[in-house]
Each structure stands twice: as C-alpha cells, then as structure tokens.
Short mmCIF file of C-alpha atoms and ligand atoms in Angstrom, two decimals:
data_model
loop_
_atom_site.label_atom_id
_atom_site.label_comp_id
_atom_site.label_asym_id
_atom_site.label_seq_id
_atom_site.Cartn_x
_atom_site.Cartn_y
_atom_site.Cartn_z
CA LEU A 1220 1.30 -12.52 15.48
CA ARG A 1221 -1.72 -14.92 16.19
CA ALA A 1222 -3.88 -13.42 11.84
CA THR A 1223 -0.76 -13.73 10.23
CA LEU A 1224 -0.23 -17.21 12.05
CA THR A 1225 -4.42 -18.04 10.91
CA PHE A 1226 -4.30 -16.31 7.22
CA GLN A 1227 -1.03 -18.07 6.64
CA LYS A 1228 -2.93 -21.59 7.49
CA HIS A 1229 -6.55 -21.01 6.43
CA PHE A 1230 -6.59 -19.07 3.51
CA LYS A 1231 -7.23 -20.34 0.06
CA ALA A 1232 -6.87 -18.78 -2.93
CA ILE A 1233 -8.05 -18.48 -5.68
CA ASP A 1234 -7.38 -18.03 -9.63
CA SER A 1235 -9.25 -14.75 -9.91
CA ASP A 1236 -7.43 -12.90 -6.77
CA ILE A 1237 -6.06 -9.97 -6.84
CA ILE A 1238 -3.59 -9.23 -4.03
CA LEU A 1239 -2.65 -5.86 -3.46
CA ALA A 1240 0.78 -5.88 -1.36
CA THR A 1241 2.47 -3.54 0.90
CA MET A 1242 4.76 -1.62 3.44
CA PRO A 1243 2.56 0.47 5.60
CA LYS A 1244 2.63 4.19 4.43
CA SER A 1245 3.76 3.60 0.59
CA GLY A 1246 0.49 4.83 -0.78
CA THR A 1247 -1.64 0.83 0.32
CA THR A 1248 -4.83 3.35 0.54
CA TRP A 1249 -4.81 4.63 -3.33
CA LEU A 1250 -4.32 1.03 -4.36
CA LYS A 1251 -7.20 0.37 -2.74
CA ALA A 1252 -8.80 3.05 -4.33
CA LEU A 1253 -7.33 2.54 -8.16
CA ALA A 1254 -7.63 -1.52 -8.33
CA PHE A 1255 -11.76 -1.46 -7.10
CA SER A 1256 -12.17 0.78 -9.26
CA ILE A 1257 -10.53 -0.97 -12.37
CA VAL A 1258 -11.43 -3.68 -11.79
CA ASN A 1259 -15.70 -2.71 -10.42
CA ARG A 1260 -15.89 -0.41 -13.69
CA ASN A 1261 -18.93 -1.87 -14.93
CA ASN A 1262 -20.41 -2.78 -11.13
CA HIS A 1263 -20.51 0.96 -10.87
CA SER A 1264 -20.25 3.99 -12.93
CA VAL A 1265 -17.57 6.81 -11.48
CA ASP A 1266 -19.96 8.65 -9.94
CA GLU A 1267 -22.37 5.87 -8.06
CA SER A 1268 -19.02 4.66 -6.75
CA PRO A 1269 -18.73 2.53 -3.32
CA LEU A 1270 -15.77 4.95 -2.58
CA LEU A 1271 -17.27 7.76 -2.63
CA PHE A 1272 -19.40 6.39 0.91
CA SER A 1273 -16.23 4.15 1.61
CA ASN A 1274 -12.83 4.55 3.38
CA PRO A 1275 -11.23 2.06 0.77
CA HIS A 1276 -9.89 -0.50 4.14
CA TYR A 1277 -14.09 -1.28 4.30
CA LEU A 1278 -14.03 -2.23 -0.11
CA VAL A 1279 -10.82 -3.47 -0.43
CA PRO A 1280 -9.77 -5.55 3.25
CA PHE A 1281 -6.40 -6.10 5.16
CA LEU A 1282 -5.95 -9.79 5.66
CA GLU A 1283 -4.01 -10.41 8.01
CA MET A 1284 -5.08 -7.02 9.48
CA HIS A 1285 -8.54 -7.39 9.49
CA LEU A 1286 -10.10 -10.50 8.30
CA TYR A 1287 -7.91 -12.92 9.76
CA LYS A 1288 -7.76 -10.76 13.30
CA ASP A 1289 -8.06 -12.41 16.06
CA GLY A 1290 -7.28 -15.30 15.25
CA ASN A 1291 -10.86 -15.07 13.64
CA ILE A 1292 -11.41 -17.69 10.10
CA PRO A 1293 -13.44 -15.74 8.23
CA ASP A 1294 -16.38 -16.78 5.33
CA ILE A 1295 -13.80 -15.80 2.22
CA ASP A 1296 -15.72 -17.70 -0.23
CA ALA A 1297 -18.49 -15.71 0.34
CA MET A 1298 -17.32 -12.72 -0.87
CA PRO A 1299 -17.07 -11.61 -4.76
CA CYS A 1300 -14.80 -11.92 -7.74
CA PRO A 1301 -12.67 -10.74 -8.14
CA ARG A 1302 -11.55 -10.65 -4.31
CA ILE A 1303 -9.69 -7.21 -4.03
CA LEU A 1304 -7.42 -8.39 -1.08
CA ALA A 1305 -4.81 -6.62 1.42
CA THR A 1306 -1.71 -7.44 2.80
CA HIS A 1307 1.27 -5.84 4.58
CA LEU A 1308 2.91 -8.89 4.80
CA PRO A 1309 7.02 -9.41 3.32
CA TYR A 1310 7.01 -11.73 0.08
CA GLN A 1311 8.45 -14.20 1.69
CA PHE A 1312 5.89 -14.95 4.47
CA LEU A 1313 2.75 -14.67 1.75
CA PRO A 1314 1.33 -18.21 2.09
CA SER A 1315 1.95 -20.60 -0.45
CA THR A 1316 -2.02 -20.91 -1.67
CA ILE A 1317 -1.04 -16.94 -2.70
CA LEU A 1318 1.90 -18.12 -4.80
CA ASP A 1319 0.65 -21.50 -6.12
CA CYS A 1320 -2.40 -20.84 -7.61
CA SER A 1321 -1.05 -19.97 -11.56
CA ASN A 1322 -3.63 -16.65 -12.60
CA CYS A 1323 -4.04 -14.82 -8.88
CA ARG A 1324 -2.25 -11.84 -8.90
CA ILE A 1325 0.26 -10.01 -6.68
CA ILE A 1326 0.38 -5.50 -7.20
CA TYR A 1327 3.23 -4.63 -5.01
CA LEU A 1328 3.95 -0.74 -4.25
CA CYS A 1329 7.01 0.87 -3.16
CA ARG A 1330 7.98 4.21 -1.44
CA ASN A 1331 10.30 6.06 -0.88
CA PRO A 1332 11.72 5.09 2.43
CA LEU A 1333 11.57 8.28 3.54
CA ASP A 1334 8.63 9.69 3.37
CA VAL A 1335 7.37 5.75 4.72
CA PHE A 1336 9.04 6.68 8.00
CA THR A 1337 7.69 10.23 7.57
CA SER A 1338 4.61 9.44 7.52
CA THR A 1339 4.55 6.50 9.61
CA LEU A 1340 5.37 8.71 12.68
CA HIS A 1341 2.88 10.90 11.41
CA PHE A 1342 -0.02 8.29 11.75
CA VAL A 1343 0.96 7.59 15.19
CA LEU A 1344 0.95 10.92 17.01
CA GLN A 1345 -2.40 11.00 14.94
CA ASN A 1346 -3.96 8.03 16.10
CA ARG A 1347 -1.49 8.34 19.63
CA PHE A 1348 -0.28 5.12 19.45
CA ALA A 1349 2.51 6.59 20.95
CA SER A 1350 1.05 8.04 24.59
CA ARG A 1351 3.65 12.10 24.36
CA PRO A 1352 5.00 13.44 21.24
CA LEU A 1353 8.27 12.50 20.08
CA ALA A 1354 11.00 14.51 21.95
CA SER A 1355 13.64 13.14 19.11
CA LEU A 1356 13.93 11.32 15.81
CA ASP A 1357 16.87 9.66 16.85
CA VAL A 1358 15.24 6.05 18.17
CA PRO A 1359 12.96 5.66 15.56
CA PHE A 1360 15.33 6.35 13.01
CA GLU A 1361 18.34 4.38 14.74
CA GLU A 1362 15.35 1.54 14.85
CA PHE A 1363 14.01 2.05 11.25
CA CYS A 1364 17.80 1.80 9.87
CA GLN A 1365 18.15 -0.96 12.23
CA GLY A 1366 15.37 -3.34 10.16
CA ILE A 1367 13.21 -2.87 13.45
CA TYR A 1368 9.76 -1.52 11.65
CA PRO A 1369 6.42 -3.02 11.73
CA TYR A 1370 6.60 -6.30 9.05
CA GLY A 1371 10.12 -6.04 8.61
CA PRO A 1372 13.23 -4.51 7.19
CA PHE A 1373 12.05 -1.67 4.19
CA TRP A 1374 14.52 -3.22 2.04
CA ASP A 1375 13.99 -6.73 2.23
CA HIS A 1376 10.36 -5.61 2.37
CA CYS A 1377 11.01 -3.72 -1.02
CA LEU A 1378 13.42 -6.84 -1.76
CA GLY A 1379 11.71 -9.86 -1.90
CA TYR A 1380 8.97 -8.75 -4.06
CA TRP A 1381 11.41 -6.84 -7.22
CA ASN A 1382 12.71 -10.02 -7.29
CA ALA A 1383 9.65 -11.76 -6.96
CA SER A 1384 8.86 -9.15 -9.71
CA LEU A 1385 12.10 -10.21 -12.15
CA LYS A 1386 11.31 -13.67 -11.96
CA ASN A 1387 7.42 -14.17 -12.84
CA PRO A 1388 6.16 -10.75 -14.00
CA GLN A 1389 2.93 -11.78 -15.10
CA LYS A 1390 2.57 -12.40 -11.76
CA VAL A 1391 3.98 -9.83 -9.74
CA LEU A 1392 3.68 -6.48 -10.47
CA PHE A 1393 5.87 -4.05 -8.74
CA LEU A 1394 5.26 0.07 -8.46
CA LYS A 1395 6.96 2.79 -7.67
CA TYR A 1396 3.90 5.66 -5.60
CA GLU A 1397 7.06 8.29 -7.21
CA ASP A 1398 5.58 6.92 -10.40
CA LEU A 1399 1.18 6.94 -9.82
CA LYS A 1400 2.06 10.64 -9.12
CA LYS A 1401 4.02 11.80 -11.87
CA ASP A 1402 2.03 10.20 -14.62
CA ILE A 1403 -1.19 8.50 -12.46
CA ASN A 1404 -2.67 7.83 -15.92
CA SER A 1405 0.09 5.59 -17.53
CA SER A 1406 0.11 3.84 -14.35
CA VAL A 1407 -4.36 3.69 -14.33
CA LYS A 1408 -3.67 1.85 -17.54
CA LYS A 1409 -1.06 -0.93 -16.72
CA ILE A 1410 -3.23 -1.79 -13.29
CA ALA A 1411 -5.76 -2.45 -15.50
CA ASP A 1412 -4.22 -4.55 -18.05
CA PHE A 1413 -1.63 -6.57 -15.34
CA LEU A 1414 -4.80 -7.41 -13.63
CA GLY A 1415 -6.50 -8.46 -17.26
CA TYR A 1416 -8.84 -5.93 -17.02
CA PRO A 1417 -7.69 -3.91 -19.90
CA LEU A 1418 -9.46 -0.20 -20.77
CA SER A 1419 -11.12 -0.07 -24.21
CA ALA A 1420 -10.08 2.03 -26.70
CA GLU A 1421 -14.10 3.53 -26.31
CA GLU A 1422 -13.58 3.87 -22.23
CA GLU A 1423 -10.45 5.75 -22.88
CA GLU A 1424 -11.86 7.94 -26.13
CA ALA A 1425 -14.72 8.25 -23.48
CA GLY A 1426 -12.40 10.16 -20.49
CA LEU A 1427 -12.27 6.29 -18.28
CA VAL A 1428 -8.87 6.43 -17.53
CA GLU A 1429 -8.37 10.74 -16.24
CA GLU A 1430 -12.11 9.49 -14.29
CA ILE A 1431 -10.64 6.52 -12.63
CA ALA A 1432 -7.47 8.81 -11.85
CA THR A 1433 -9.64 11.95 -9.79
CA LEU A 1434 -12.14 9.39 -7.77
CA CYS A 1435 -8.74 8.17 -6.04
CA SER A 1436 -6.91 11.28 -6.47
CA PHE A 1437 -6.09 12.40 -2.14
CA GLU A 1438 -7.92 15.10 -2.95
CA ASN A 1439 -10.52 13.72 -3.82
CA LEU A 1440 -10.71 11.07 -1.39
CA LYS A 1441 -9.38 13.22 1.44
CA ASN A 1442 -12.46 16.17 1.28
CA LEU A 1443 -15.44 12.87 1.18
CA ASN A 1444 -17.49 12.37 4.45
CA CYS A 1445 -16.62 9.17 4.57
CA ASN A 1446 -13.29 9.85 5.21
CA LYS A 1447 -13.60 13.06 6.63
CA GLU A 1448 -14.93 11.13 9.62
CA GLY A 1449 -14.78 7.69 11.66
CA GLU A 1450 -12.65 5.78 12.57
CA ILE A 1451 -12.09 2.32 11.30
CA GLN A 1452 -11.05 -0.95 14.21
CA THR A 1453 -8.31 -3.08 12.37
CA VAL A 1454 -5.49 -4.91 14.88
CA PHE A 1455 -5.95 -0.75 16.01
CA ARG A 1456 -7.73 1.90 16.03
CA ALA A 1457 -7.03 4.67 13.32
CA LYS A 1458 -9.43 7.50 11.94
CA HIS A 1459 -10.21 7.24 8.86
CA ASN A 1460 -8.62 10.97 7.78
CA SER A 1461 -4.77 9.88 9.38
CA PHE A 1462 -5.03 7.78 6.14
CA PHE A 1463 -4.97 11.08 4.04
CA ARG A 1464 -2.48 13.80 5.08
CA LYS A 1465 -0.73 15.04 2.79
CA GLY A 1466 -0.13 12.32 -0.05
CA GLU A 1467 2.83 15.00 -1.85
CA VAL A 1468 6.58 13.62 -3.20
CA GLY A 1469 9.51 14.18 -0.75
CA ASP A 1470 7.65 15.97 2.62
CA TRP A 1471 10.49 14.20 4.68
CA VAL A 1472 12.51 16.86 4.07
CA ASN A 1473 10.28 18.41 6.73
CA LEU A 1474 11.18 16.47 8.59
CA VAL A 1475 14.16 14.30 8.40
CA PRO A 1476 17.19 16.42 8.46
CA PRO A 1477 20.29 15.64 5.97
CA SER A 1478 22.47 14.14 8.00
CA MET A 1479 19.86 11.15 8.26
CA ALA A 1480 18.87 11.39 4.68
CA ASN A 1481 22.23 10.89 3.85
CA ARG A 1482 22.45 8.61 6.32
CA LEU A 1483 19.64 6.61 4.56
CA GLU A 1484 20.44 6.76 1.00
CA LYS A 1485 23.47 4.75 1.14
CA LEU A 1486 21.74 2.15 3.34
CA MET A 1487 19.51 1.59 0.61
CA GLN A 1488 22.19 1.23 -1.43
CA GLU A 1489 24.07 -1.01 0.25
CA LYS A 1490 21.06 -2.67 1.03
CA PHE A 1491 19.58 -2.86 -2.93
CA GLY A 1492 23.38 -3.59 -4.14
CA GLU A 1493 23.13 -5.10 -7.75
CA SER A 1494 19.23 -5.92 -7.37
CA GLY A 1495 18.40 -3.38 -10.50
CA LEU A 1496 15.88 -1.79 -7.46
CA THR A 1497 16.90 1.81 -7.31
CA LEU A 1498 14.08 4.98 -5.26
CA ASP A 1499 14.26 7.99 -5.99
CA ILE A 1500 15.53 9.61 -2.49
CA HIS A 1501 17.19 13.15 -3.27
CA GLY A 1502 15.80 13.02 -6.61
CA ASN A 1503 17.69 10.69 -7.23
CA SER A 1504 18.20 7.10 -7.64
CA VAL A 1505 19.97 4.96 -5.78
S1 PPS B 94 -1.30 2.31 5.23
O1 PPS B 94 -1.78 2.58 6.43
O2 PPS B 94 -0.43 1.55 5.52
O3 PPS B 94 -2.74 1.58 4.69
O4 PPS B 94 -1.26 3.62 5.05
P1 PPS B 94 -0.90 4.11 3.17
O5 PPS B 94 -2.20 4.27 2.29
O6 PPS B 94 -0.33 2.93 2.82
O7 PPS B 94 -0.14 4.59 3.71
C1 PPS B 94 -1.05 6.23 4.15
C2 PPS B 94 -0.01 7.63 2.93
O8 PPS B 94 -0.20 8.23 1.51
C3 PPS B 94 -1.21 8.90 1.34
N1 PPS B 94 -2.06 8.85 0.85
C4 PPS B 94 -2.05 9.15 -0.88
N2 PPS B 94 -1.66 9.65 -1.77
C5 PPS B 94 -1.28 9.50 -3.31
N3 PPS B 94 -2.60 10.06 -3.40
C6 PPS B 94 -3.65 9.01 -2.92
N4 PPS B 94 -5.14 8.95 -3.19
C7 PPS B 94 -3.07 9.12 -1.34
N5 PPS B 94 -4.70 8.02 0.05
C8 PPS B 94 -3.46 8.47 0.65
C9 PPS B 94 -1.01 9.29 2.28
O9 PPS B 94 -1.29 11.16 2.66
C10 PPS B 94 0.26 9.03 3.38
O10 PPS B 94 1.31 10.08 3.12
P2 PPS B 94 1.37 10.81 3.60
O11 PPS B 94 2.69 11.75 3.01
O12 PPS B 94 1.93 10.67 5.19
O13 PPS B 94 1.11 12.26 3.44
#
C-alpha cells in the first residue's frame, strides 16, 4: 500500500511512456518481453537482445511493486525513453498523470480467470509464500470468487481496462493471453502498431515478426540461464524460474474440478453482464 501511494503521488508520466498492466499471473512476463523487443529492435538485434541475459522483470520493472517499493522515490527521469513500465494496479487506481498524459499508452493483458487462479496457486507454492501445501482448494477458490485476490476482484480489474479501451482505443489496448497463444505473429504486429513502432514491409519480409515471437516464446525464455537461475526481490522474493511454469491455455483442468469451473463461469457471465467483454473459459466465450 505504501509503495502504491508513493507511486500515485510522485510518478509523472511523459508522452512516450508505455504502461503494461495486468492482473498477476496473466502473462505479464511475456508481455514485458514482447513490448521490450518491439520497441528496442533498432537498439539490439534479436541475437544480442538483453532478454538473453536478463529476466524480463529487470528490463521492464513494476512501478508499485519494484521501483516505488518501501516508499522509495526512484530517479525515473534517468531511465532511457521510451520508458516501459509495468503495473498490476486496477485502472481506477492509476495516477491521473498516466490518464491525462495524451500520448502515453497502456496495454492490458487479460487471461482466463481459471488459469490465473491456477497459476497463482502454483506460484505461491513454488516460492513458498505459503508455509505448507494446500489442504484444499475450497478456501482460495471461495476467496477468488468473492474478489479477495491480490489487486482486487478479477472482474473489476478486467472491466476497468476493458471499458477504458472502448472509450479511448488510442490510449488503451486490451489483449487476451489466449489470443496471443493462438496467433502470436498478428499480436506482435498489433502491439507494434498500437505503440507507434509499426514493422516496415522490409522488416516483415526479413522475418522480424517471427524472430521477436520466437525470442519471447515460453520455450525460449524458460530455457535461458538467466531465467533458470536466480531470484528477484520486489515486494517479495521470487525465483526467476517461477515465472515460467507451463505457459499453456486451459491447464486449470489439472487442478480445478468442473463444479468450481462452472461456478466461476456463471459468476463471470453475471459480472461481465452487457459490457461486451467475453473470456474463453471452457473453450466457449462467456
Ligand atoms: S507475474 O508474477 O504477474 O509477473 O506473472 P505473469 O508473467 O503474469 O504470469 C505467469 C504465467 O505466464 C506464463 N508465461 C508465459 N506464457 C506464454 N509465453 C511466455 N513467454 C510466458 N512467460 C510466462 C507462465 O508460465 C505463467 O503461467 P502458468 O499457467 O503458471 O504456466
């Protein structure tokens, strides 16, 4: 909370800023790698990318969880532009400087809530945030359905950015993890266009879209030494390899029973209502 309040009070957005927003475990690490590679492609060739030597969370730091942690006020003006920064904060909690800055862009990545829930439980266990293995899913699932989850209720988080993207599509791009998995090449181009770094015909012909997609792919990042070893200290300590578990769509089936999945599907239908937002839960959009 202290870090968030400091971030809200002291951060000053500038037009070239790029803000990557996600609910935890929605594919943040992937989005960081993609945005970093797209924007910096003229500074480093793909085979010399800093991603080959650094976990994406160092290259694109979290605002409230990293830069402003413990109420620290970082010298953010010293960062090279464009600054690519990440947040898990809900749209409603972003400092007004980000919302009022006319050219600063926000990309939001959303993921099937059952996969988010599943990924979170594995992350907690892998980093030993919980003192003992879970005896049952009942309590964490009930809490998730009640909106008791880091950064607030899942549906409020998605809907905040969804509505903002409808209102101001030049400023907020709303993406889904499952769409990136389905067609990463189109997603790379979409992100590049949105950020004002479109790939030229020559770059496309030279295969740069595919090269960026491969560099940022789960298999590639997971197998790099910089992601196999080490830990990152943000507001908590997490193993680099815990950000790369399976990287699949629908892995929740191995954890969540159908009765719970049905309940969450109905809850999402109710919460999303007439918003126009649909998420693929059972292979159907809800
Ligand atoms: S965090 O802690 O919020 O930054 O975590 P986050 O990166 O949002 O979520 C981690 C999940 O994303 C998967 N992942 C990827 N999927 C596809 N491609 C790439 N490159 C990639 N990198 C990470 C990661 O495996 C976690 O999902 P699960 O389902 O647990 O495997």
